[in-house]
Coordinates of C-alpha atoms in Angstrom, one line a residue:
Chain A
X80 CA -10.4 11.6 19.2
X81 CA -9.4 12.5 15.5
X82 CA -6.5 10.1 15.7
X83 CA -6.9 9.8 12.1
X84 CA -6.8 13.6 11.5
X85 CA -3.8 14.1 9.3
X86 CA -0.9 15.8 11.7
X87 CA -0.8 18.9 9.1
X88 CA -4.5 19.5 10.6
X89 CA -3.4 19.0 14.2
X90 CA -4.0 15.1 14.1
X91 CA -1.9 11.8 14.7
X92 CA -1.9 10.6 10.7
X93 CA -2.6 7.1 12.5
X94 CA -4.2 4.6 10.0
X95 CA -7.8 3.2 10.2
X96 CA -5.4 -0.1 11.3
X97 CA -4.3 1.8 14.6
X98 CA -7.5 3.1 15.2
X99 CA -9.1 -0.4 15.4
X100 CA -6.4 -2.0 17.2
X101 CA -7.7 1.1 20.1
X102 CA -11.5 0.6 19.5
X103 CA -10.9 -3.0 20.0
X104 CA -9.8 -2.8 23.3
X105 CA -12.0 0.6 24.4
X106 CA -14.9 -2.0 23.6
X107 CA -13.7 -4.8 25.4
X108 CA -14.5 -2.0 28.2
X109 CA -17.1 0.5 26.5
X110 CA -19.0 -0.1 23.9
X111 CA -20.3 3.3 24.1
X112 CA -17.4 4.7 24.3
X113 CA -15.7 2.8 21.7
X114 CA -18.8 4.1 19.1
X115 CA -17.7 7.5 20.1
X116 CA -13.8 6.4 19.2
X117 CA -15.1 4.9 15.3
X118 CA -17.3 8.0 14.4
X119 CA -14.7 10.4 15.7
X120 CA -12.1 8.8 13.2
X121 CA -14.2 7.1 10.8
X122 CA -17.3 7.8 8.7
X123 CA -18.1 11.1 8.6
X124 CA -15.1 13.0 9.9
X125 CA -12.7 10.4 7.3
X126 CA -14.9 11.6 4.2
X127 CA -13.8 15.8 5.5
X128 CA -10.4 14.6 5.2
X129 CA -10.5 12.5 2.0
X130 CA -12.7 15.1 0.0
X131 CA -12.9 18.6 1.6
X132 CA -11.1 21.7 0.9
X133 CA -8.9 23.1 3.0
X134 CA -11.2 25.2 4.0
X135 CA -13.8 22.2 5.5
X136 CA -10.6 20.3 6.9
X137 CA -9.6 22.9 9.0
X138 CA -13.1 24.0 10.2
X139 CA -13.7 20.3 11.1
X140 CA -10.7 19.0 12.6
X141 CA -10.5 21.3 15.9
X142 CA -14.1 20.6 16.5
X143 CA -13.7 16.6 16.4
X144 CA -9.7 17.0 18.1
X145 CA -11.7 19.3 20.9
X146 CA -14.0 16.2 21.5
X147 CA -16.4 16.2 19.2
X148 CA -18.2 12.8 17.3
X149 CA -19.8 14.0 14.2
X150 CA -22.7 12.7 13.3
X151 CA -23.6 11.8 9.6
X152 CA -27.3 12.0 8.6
X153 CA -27.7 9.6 5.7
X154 CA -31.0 7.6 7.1
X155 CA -34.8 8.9 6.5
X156 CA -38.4 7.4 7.5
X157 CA -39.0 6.2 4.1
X158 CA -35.4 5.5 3.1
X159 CA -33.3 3.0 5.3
X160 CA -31.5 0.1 3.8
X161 CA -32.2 1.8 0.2
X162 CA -30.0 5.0 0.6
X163 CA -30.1 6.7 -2.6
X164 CA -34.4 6.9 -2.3
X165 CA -33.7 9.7 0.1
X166 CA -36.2 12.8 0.1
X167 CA -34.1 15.3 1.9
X168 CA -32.8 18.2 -0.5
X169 CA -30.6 21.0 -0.8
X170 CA -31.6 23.4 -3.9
X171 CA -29.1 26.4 -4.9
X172 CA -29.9 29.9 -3.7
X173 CA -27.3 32.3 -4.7
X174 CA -23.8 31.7 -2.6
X175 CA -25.8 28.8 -0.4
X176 CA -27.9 26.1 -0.1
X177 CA -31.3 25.8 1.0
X178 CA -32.1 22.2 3.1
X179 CA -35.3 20.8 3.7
X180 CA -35.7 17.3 5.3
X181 CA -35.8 14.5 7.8
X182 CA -33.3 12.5 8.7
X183 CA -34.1 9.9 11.5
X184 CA -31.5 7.2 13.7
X185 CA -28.9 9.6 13.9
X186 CA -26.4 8.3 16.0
X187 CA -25.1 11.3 18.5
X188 CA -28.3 13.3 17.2
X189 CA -28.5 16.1 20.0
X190 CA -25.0 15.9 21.3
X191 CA -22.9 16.3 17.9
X192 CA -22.0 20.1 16.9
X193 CA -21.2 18.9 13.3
X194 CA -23.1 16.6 11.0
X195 CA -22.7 15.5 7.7
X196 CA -25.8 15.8 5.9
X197 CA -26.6 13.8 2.7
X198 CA -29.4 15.3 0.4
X199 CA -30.3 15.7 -3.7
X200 CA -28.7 18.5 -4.7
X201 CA -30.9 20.9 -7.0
X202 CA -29.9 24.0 -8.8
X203 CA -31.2 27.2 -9.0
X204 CA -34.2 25.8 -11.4
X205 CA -34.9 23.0 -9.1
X206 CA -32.9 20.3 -11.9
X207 CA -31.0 17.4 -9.5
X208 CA -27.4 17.2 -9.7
X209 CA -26.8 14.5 -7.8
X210 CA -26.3 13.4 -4.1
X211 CA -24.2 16.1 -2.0
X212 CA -22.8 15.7 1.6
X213 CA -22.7 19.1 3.6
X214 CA -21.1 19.6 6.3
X215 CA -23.6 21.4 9.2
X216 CA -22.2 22.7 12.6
X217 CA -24.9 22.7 15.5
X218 CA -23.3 23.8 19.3
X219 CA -26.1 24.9 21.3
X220 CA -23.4 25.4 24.1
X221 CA -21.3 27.9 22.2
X222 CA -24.7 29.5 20.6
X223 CA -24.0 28.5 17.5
X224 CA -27.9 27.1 16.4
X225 CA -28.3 27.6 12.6
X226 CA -32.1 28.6 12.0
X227 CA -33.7 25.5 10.8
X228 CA -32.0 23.1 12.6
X229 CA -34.1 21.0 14.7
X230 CA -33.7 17.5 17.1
X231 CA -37.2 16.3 17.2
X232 CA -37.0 13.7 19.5
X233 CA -34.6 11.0 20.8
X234 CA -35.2 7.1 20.1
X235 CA -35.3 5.1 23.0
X236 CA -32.8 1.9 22.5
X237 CA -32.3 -1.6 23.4
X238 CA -28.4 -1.3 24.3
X239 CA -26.3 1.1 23.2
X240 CA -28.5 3.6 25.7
X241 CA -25.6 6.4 26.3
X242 CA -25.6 7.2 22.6
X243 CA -28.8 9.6 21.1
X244 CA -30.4 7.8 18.6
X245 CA -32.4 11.2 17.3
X246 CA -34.6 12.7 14.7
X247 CA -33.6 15.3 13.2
X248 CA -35.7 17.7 10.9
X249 CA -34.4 20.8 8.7
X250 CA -36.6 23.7 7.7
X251 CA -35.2 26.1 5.1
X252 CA -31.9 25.8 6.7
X253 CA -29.1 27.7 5.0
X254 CA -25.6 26.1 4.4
X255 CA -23.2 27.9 2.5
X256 CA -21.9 26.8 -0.6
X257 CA -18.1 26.4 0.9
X258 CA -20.1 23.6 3.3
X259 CA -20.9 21.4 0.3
X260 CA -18.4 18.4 0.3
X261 CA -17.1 18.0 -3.5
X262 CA -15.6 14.7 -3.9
X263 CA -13.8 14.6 -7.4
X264 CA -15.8 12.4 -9.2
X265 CA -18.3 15.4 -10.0
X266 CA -21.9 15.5 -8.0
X267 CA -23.3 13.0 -10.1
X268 CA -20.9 10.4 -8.6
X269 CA -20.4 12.1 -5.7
X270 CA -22.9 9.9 -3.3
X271 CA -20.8 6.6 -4.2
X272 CA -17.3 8.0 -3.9
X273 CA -18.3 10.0 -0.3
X274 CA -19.8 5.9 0.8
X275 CA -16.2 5.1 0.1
X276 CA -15.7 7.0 3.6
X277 CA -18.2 4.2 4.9
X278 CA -16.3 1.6 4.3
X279 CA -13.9 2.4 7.6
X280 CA -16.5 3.2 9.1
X281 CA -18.1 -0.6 8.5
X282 CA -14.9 -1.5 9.6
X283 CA -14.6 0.3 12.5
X284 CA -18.6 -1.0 13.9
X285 CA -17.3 -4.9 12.9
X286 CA -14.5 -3.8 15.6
X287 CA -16.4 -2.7 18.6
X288 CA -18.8 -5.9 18.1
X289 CA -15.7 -8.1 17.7
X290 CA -14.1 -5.7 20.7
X291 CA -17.6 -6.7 22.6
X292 CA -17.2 -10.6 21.9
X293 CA -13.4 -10.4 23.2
X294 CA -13.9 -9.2 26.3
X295 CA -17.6 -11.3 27.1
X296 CA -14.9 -14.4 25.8
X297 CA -12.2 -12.7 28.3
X298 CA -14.8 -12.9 31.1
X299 CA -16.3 -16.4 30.2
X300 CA -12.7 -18.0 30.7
X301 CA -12.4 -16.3 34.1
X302 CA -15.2 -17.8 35.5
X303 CA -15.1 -21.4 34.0
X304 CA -11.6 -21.5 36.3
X305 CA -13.3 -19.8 39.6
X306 CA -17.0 -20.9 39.7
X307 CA -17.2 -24.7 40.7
X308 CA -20.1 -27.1 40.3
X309 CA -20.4 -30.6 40.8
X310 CA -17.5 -30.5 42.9
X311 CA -14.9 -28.9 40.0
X312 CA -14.5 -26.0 37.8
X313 CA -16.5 -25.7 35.3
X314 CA -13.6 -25.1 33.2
X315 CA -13.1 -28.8 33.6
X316 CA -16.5 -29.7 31.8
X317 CA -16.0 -30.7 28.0
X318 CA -19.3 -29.2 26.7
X319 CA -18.1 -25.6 27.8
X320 CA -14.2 -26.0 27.0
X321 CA -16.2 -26.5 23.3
X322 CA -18.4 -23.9 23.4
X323 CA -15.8 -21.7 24.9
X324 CA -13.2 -22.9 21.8
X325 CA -15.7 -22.1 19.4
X326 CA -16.0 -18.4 20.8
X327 CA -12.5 -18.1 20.8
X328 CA -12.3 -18.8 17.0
X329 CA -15.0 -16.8 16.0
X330 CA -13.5 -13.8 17.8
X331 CA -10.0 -14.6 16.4
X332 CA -11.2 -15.1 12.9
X333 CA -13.3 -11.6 13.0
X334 CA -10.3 -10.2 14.3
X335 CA -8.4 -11.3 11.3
X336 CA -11.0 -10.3 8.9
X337 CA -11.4 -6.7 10.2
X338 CA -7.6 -6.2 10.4
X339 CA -7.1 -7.2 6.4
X340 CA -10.0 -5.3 5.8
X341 CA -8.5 -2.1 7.9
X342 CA -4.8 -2.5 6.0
X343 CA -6.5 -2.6 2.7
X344 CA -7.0 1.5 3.4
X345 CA -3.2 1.7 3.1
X346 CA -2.9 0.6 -0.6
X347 CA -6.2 1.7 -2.0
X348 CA -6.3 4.4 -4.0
X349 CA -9.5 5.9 -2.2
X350 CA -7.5 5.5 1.1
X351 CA -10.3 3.2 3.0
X352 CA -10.9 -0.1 3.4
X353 CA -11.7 -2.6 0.0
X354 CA -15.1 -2.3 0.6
X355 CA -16.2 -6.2 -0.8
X356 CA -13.3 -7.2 2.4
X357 CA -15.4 -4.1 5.0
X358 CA -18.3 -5.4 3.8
X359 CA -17.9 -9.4 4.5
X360 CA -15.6 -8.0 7.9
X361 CA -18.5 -6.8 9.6
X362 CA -21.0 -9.0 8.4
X363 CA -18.8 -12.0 9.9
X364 CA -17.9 -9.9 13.2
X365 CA -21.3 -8.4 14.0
X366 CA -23.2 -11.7 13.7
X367 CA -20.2 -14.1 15.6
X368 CA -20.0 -11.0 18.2
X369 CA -24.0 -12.0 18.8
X370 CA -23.4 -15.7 19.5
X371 CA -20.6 -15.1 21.4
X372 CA -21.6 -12.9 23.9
X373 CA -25.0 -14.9 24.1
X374 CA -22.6 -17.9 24.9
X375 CA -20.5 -16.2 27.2
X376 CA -24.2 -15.0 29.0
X377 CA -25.0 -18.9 29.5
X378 CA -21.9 -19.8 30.8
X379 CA -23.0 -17.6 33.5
X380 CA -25.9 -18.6 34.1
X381 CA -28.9 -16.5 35.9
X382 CA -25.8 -14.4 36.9
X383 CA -25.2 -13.4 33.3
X384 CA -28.5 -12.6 33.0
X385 CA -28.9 -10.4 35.8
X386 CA -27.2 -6.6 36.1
X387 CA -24.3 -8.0 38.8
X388 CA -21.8 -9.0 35.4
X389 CA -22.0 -6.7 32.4
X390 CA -22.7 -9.6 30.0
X391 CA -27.0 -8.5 29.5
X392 CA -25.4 -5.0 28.5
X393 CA -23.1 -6.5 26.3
X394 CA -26.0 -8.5 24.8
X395 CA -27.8 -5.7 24.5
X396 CA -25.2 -3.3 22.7
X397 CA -23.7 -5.8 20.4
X398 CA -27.1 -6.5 18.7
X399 CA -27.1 -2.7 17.1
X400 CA -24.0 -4.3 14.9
X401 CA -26.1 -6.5 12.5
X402 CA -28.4 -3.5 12.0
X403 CA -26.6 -0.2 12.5
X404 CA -23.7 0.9 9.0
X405 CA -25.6 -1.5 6.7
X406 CA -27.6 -4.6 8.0
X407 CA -26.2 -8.1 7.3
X408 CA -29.0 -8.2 4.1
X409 CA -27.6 -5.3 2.7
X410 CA -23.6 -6.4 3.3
X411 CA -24.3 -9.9 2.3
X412 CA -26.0 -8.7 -1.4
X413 CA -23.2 -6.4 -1.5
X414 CA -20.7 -9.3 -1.1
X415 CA -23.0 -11.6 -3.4
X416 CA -22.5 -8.5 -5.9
X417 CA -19.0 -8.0 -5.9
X418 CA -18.8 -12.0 -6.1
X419 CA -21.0 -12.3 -9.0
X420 CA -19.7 -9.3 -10.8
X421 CA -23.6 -7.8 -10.6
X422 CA -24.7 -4.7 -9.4
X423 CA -27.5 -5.4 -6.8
X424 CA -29.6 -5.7 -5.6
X425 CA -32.0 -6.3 -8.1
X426 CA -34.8 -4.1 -9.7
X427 CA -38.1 -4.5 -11.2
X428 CA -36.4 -3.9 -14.3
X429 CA -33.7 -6.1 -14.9
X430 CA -30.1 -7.4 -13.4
X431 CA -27.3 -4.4 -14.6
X432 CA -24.0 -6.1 -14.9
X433 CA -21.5 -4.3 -12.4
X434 CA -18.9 -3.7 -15.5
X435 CA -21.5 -2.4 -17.7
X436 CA -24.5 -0.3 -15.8
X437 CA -25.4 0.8 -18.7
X438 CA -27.0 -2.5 -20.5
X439 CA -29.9 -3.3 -18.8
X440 CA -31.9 -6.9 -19.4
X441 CA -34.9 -8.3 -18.1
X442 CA -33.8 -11.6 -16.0
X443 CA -34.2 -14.7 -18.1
X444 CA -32.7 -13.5 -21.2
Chain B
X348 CA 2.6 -18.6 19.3
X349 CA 3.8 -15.8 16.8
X350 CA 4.7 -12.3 18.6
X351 CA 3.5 -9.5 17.4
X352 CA 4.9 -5.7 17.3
X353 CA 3.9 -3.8 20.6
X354 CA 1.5 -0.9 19.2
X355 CA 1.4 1.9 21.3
X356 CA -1.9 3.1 20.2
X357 CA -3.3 -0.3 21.9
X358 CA -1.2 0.1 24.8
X359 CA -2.8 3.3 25.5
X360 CA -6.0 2.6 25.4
X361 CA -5.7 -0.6 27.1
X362 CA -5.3 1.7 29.8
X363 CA -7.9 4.1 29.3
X364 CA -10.4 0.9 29.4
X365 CA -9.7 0.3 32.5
X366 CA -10.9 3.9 33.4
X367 CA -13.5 4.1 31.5
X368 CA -14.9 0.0 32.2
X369 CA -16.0 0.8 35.8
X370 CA -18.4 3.8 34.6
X371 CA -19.7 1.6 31.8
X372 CA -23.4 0.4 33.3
X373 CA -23.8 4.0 34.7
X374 CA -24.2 5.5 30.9
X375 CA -26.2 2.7 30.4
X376 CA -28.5 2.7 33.0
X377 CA -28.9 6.6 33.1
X378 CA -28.5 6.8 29.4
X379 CA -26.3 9.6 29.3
X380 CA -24.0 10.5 26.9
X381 CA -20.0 9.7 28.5
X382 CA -18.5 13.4 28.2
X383 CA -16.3 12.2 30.7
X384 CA -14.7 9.9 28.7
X385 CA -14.2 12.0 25.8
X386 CA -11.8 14.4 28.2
X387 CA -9.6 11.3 28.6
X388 CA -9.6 10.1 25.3
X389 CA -9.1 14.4 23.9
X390 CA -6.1 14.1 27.0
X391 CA -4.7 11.1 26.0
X392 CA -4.2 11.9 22.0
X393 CA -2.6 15.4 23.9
X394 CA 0.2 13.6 25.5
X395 CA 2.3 14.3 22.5
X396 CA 3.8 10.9 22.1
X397 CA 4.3 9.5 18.2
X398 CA 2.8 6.2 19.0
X399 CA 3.0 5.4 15.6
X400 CA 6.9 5.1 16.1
X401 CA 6.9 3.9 19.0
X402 CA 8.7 0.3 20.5
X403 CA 8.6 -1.4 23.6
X404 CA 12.0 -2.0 25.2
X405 CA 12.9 -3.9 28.6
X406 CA 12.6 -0.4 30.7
X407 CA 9.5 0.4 29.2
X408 CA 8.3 2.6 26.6
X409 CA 11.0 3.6 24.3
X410 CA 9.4 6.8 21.7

C-alpha cells in the first residue's frame, strides 16, 4: 500500500515499474487484491502526488500508507466512455466548493475514506472554469461523514465480487477550496493533465489481467503433466502443447508491453507512463488475458468449469479488464489517434488535427 | 535464457500471494471486501527494508 508514495511523505519512492512487477504476482494469486495494490499506487492516489500541495500530499498519504484504496469518481449514468460530458459540478461559495452529482461504477465505493472527485468547476456566478479533481475524505468508522455524501447502492458484478462497484450521489456537499487538486496547466487544462495520472493506472489494470493470464498459464502446464488420458499426459498431445505455446506468448508479450509502458514514467516529463505505449499495453493484455484464461479453463475441462480450480473465477474477474480504465474502443481510437496524428474520436462537426485543435474541417475537404 | 536482476519488491509479494491465494474464492463467493489482506500488504511495506536497493546473494537477501 502507497509503495509509490514518495519516502519524504512516509512512502517507498518505488516506481510504477516495481509496483507492477508486485501486482503481477499478487494477481497471479488475487485479483482482488491485486486491484486494491494498483488503485493504492496508481490512479487516483499518483495524481495527489504529481499535482497536490503539500498540504493534499500529506493529508492523503497516511490514509492510503494506513490501508486505504482511494477511489476516483470520474464515471456518471449519462457519461461513460465520453468523460468530459460529465454533469457533476462544483460551483464556488466563498473559501469552498459546493458539489452536486452522481457518480456511478466506483470501484471501492462504500469502503474507500478518500475519493477523488472529478466535476465542472463553476465560479461564484455559475461561469465553468474547467474540469477540477477534489479530493473528498468519507470514514464512517472514524465519524468522519461529510453532509452530502451518499453510497446509494452497490452493483452486483460478474467477477471481481470482493470489490464495491457503488453509486455514489452528492447533495450540496462542501469541500474546501484547499481540497481542489490544481494541476499546473491552469483549470482549463486541468482534466487532461490530472488523466495523465491515468495512464499508470491503465498500466497497472493491463498488469493484474496479464498477472491473471500468468498464473491460469502456470496452472494449465501443471496439469497437462499430471492429468493423463488416453493412456499419457496430456502434456504429450500436440493440439494443447500449441494452444498452451500460444498462451505462453501472449502472456510474455503483454508482459513486455506493460513493462515498456511502466519504464516510460521514469523519463517522461509528467512522471507516468507514455500514454499512446499504456494505452496499446492494456488493450493487448486485457484482451490476450481473456483468451488465455478461457484456454487454460478448457484444458481443464468440466473441472475448469466447475468451483474445485479457480480458473471460472479467473474468467470471471479478468473480463472487467477490456471494460473497466477505458474499454478496448476507447484505447484502440486513442492509439488510432496518436498513430494518425488526429484528435478522436470524431465529431459531428469535423476531424481536429491533434497538432492544431484549433482548425476545425468538415471531413471530405 | 537471459537472467534478470532479483527485485525485491517481487520477491515479497511472491510471498504474500501465497497468503493471500488460499482466501481468494472466499472474497469471491461472500463478496466481501479483503481487509485482511490489506494488514499484510500495510505490514509488509512496514518491514523497513529498501527493496529498491536491494540484491540477492548466495546466503540470501543481501539489503
Amino acid at each position: 500500500m502507497g509503495m509509490t508514495i514518495p519516502k519524504e511523505y512516509g512512502g517507498l519512492g518505488a516506481s510504477f515499474y516495481d509496483c507492477a512487477l508486485v501486482i503481477e504476482e499478487i494477481a497471479k494469486a488475487c485479483t482482488l487484491t491485486a486491484r486494491i495494490v494498483v488503485e493504492a499506487n496508481m490512479g487516483g492516489i499518483s495524481a495527489v502526488m504529481a499535482y497536490g500541495t503539500h498540504e493534499q500530499k500529506a493529508f492523503c498519504a497516511p490514509i492510503v500508507l494506513a490501508g486505504d484504496k482511494p477511489a476516483i469518481c470520474i464515471t456518471e449514468p449519462d457519461a461513460g466512455s465520453a468523460a468530459t460530458e460529465m454533469q457533476t459540478t462544483a460551483r464556488k461559495s466563498g473559501d469552498r466548493y459546493i458539489l452536486n452529482g452522481t457518480k456511478h461504477w466506483i470501484t471501492g465505493g462504500g469502503v474507500s475514506k478518500l475519493h477523488l472527485v472529478f466535476a465542472r468547476v463553476l465560479d461564484e456566478n455559475g461561469n465553468e472554469e474547467g474540469i477540477g479533481g477534489f479530493i473528498v475524505h468519507h470514514d464512517p468508522d472514524a465519524r468522519i461523514e461529510p453532509k452530502g455524501f451518499e453510497v446509494v447502492r452497490r452493483e452486483r458484478t460478474m467477477g471481481l465480487c470482493g470489490m464495491p462497484e457503488a453509486e455514489l450521489k452528492f447533495s450540496d456537499l462542501e469541500v474546501g477550496e484547499a481540497f481542489l487538486l490544481r494541476p499546473s496547466a491552469g483549470l482549463k487544462r486541468s482534466f487532461a493533465q490530472l488523466m495523465e495520472a491515468y495512464n499508470s493506472q491503465r498500466v497497472g489494470a493491463g498488469t493484474i489481467a496479464m498477472g491473471v493470464a500468468a498464473g491460469a498459464l502456470d496452472r494449465a502446464k501443471d496439469y497437462l503433466k499430471m492429468r493423463e488420458q488416453f493412456g499419457r499426459p496430456l502434456a504429450e498431445f500436440q493440439g494443447l502443447q500449441w494452444m498452451v505455446a500460444d498462451m505462453d506468448a501472449s502472456v510474455h508479450a503483454s508482459r513486455l508491453m506493460l513493462r515498456e509502458a511502466a519504464k516510460t514514467a521514469q523519463v517522461s516529463a509528467t512522471g507516468f507512463p507514455d500514454m499512446m505505449m499504456a494505452a496499446r499495453a492494456k488493450l493487448f493484455a486485457s484482451e490476450a488475458a481473456i483468451k488465455v484464461v478461457n484456454d487454460a479453463l478448457q484444458m481443464f475441462g468440466a473441472r475448469g468449469y466447475g468451483d474445485q480450480e479457480p480458473l471460472e473465477r479467473m474468467y470471471r474477474d479478468v473480463r472487467m479488464f477490456t471494460i473497466g480504465g477505458g474499454t478496448a474502443q476507447i484505447l484502440r481510437t486513442q492509439v488510432a489517434g496518436n498513430l494518425l496524428d488526429i484528435k478522436t474520436p470524431q465529431t459531428r462537426e469535423g476531424y481536429v488535427d491533434a497538432a492544431d485543435i484549433g482548425s476545425v474541417r468538415a471531413v471530405g475537404e | 535464457m537471459l537472467a534478470e536482476k532479483v527485485n525485491l519488491y517481487q520477491e515479497l509479494a511472491k510471498e504474500l500471494a501465497k497468503e493471500f491465494a488460499p482466501k481468494a474464492a472466499h472474497w469471491d463467493e461472500t463478496r466481501t471486501y479483503c481487509h485482511e489482506n490489506i494488514k499484510s500488504l500495510v505490514k509488509a511495506r512496514f518491514d523497513g527494508h529498501d527493496y529498491s536497493q536491494g540484491i540477492r546473494g548466495p546466503g540470501g537477501f543481501i539489503l
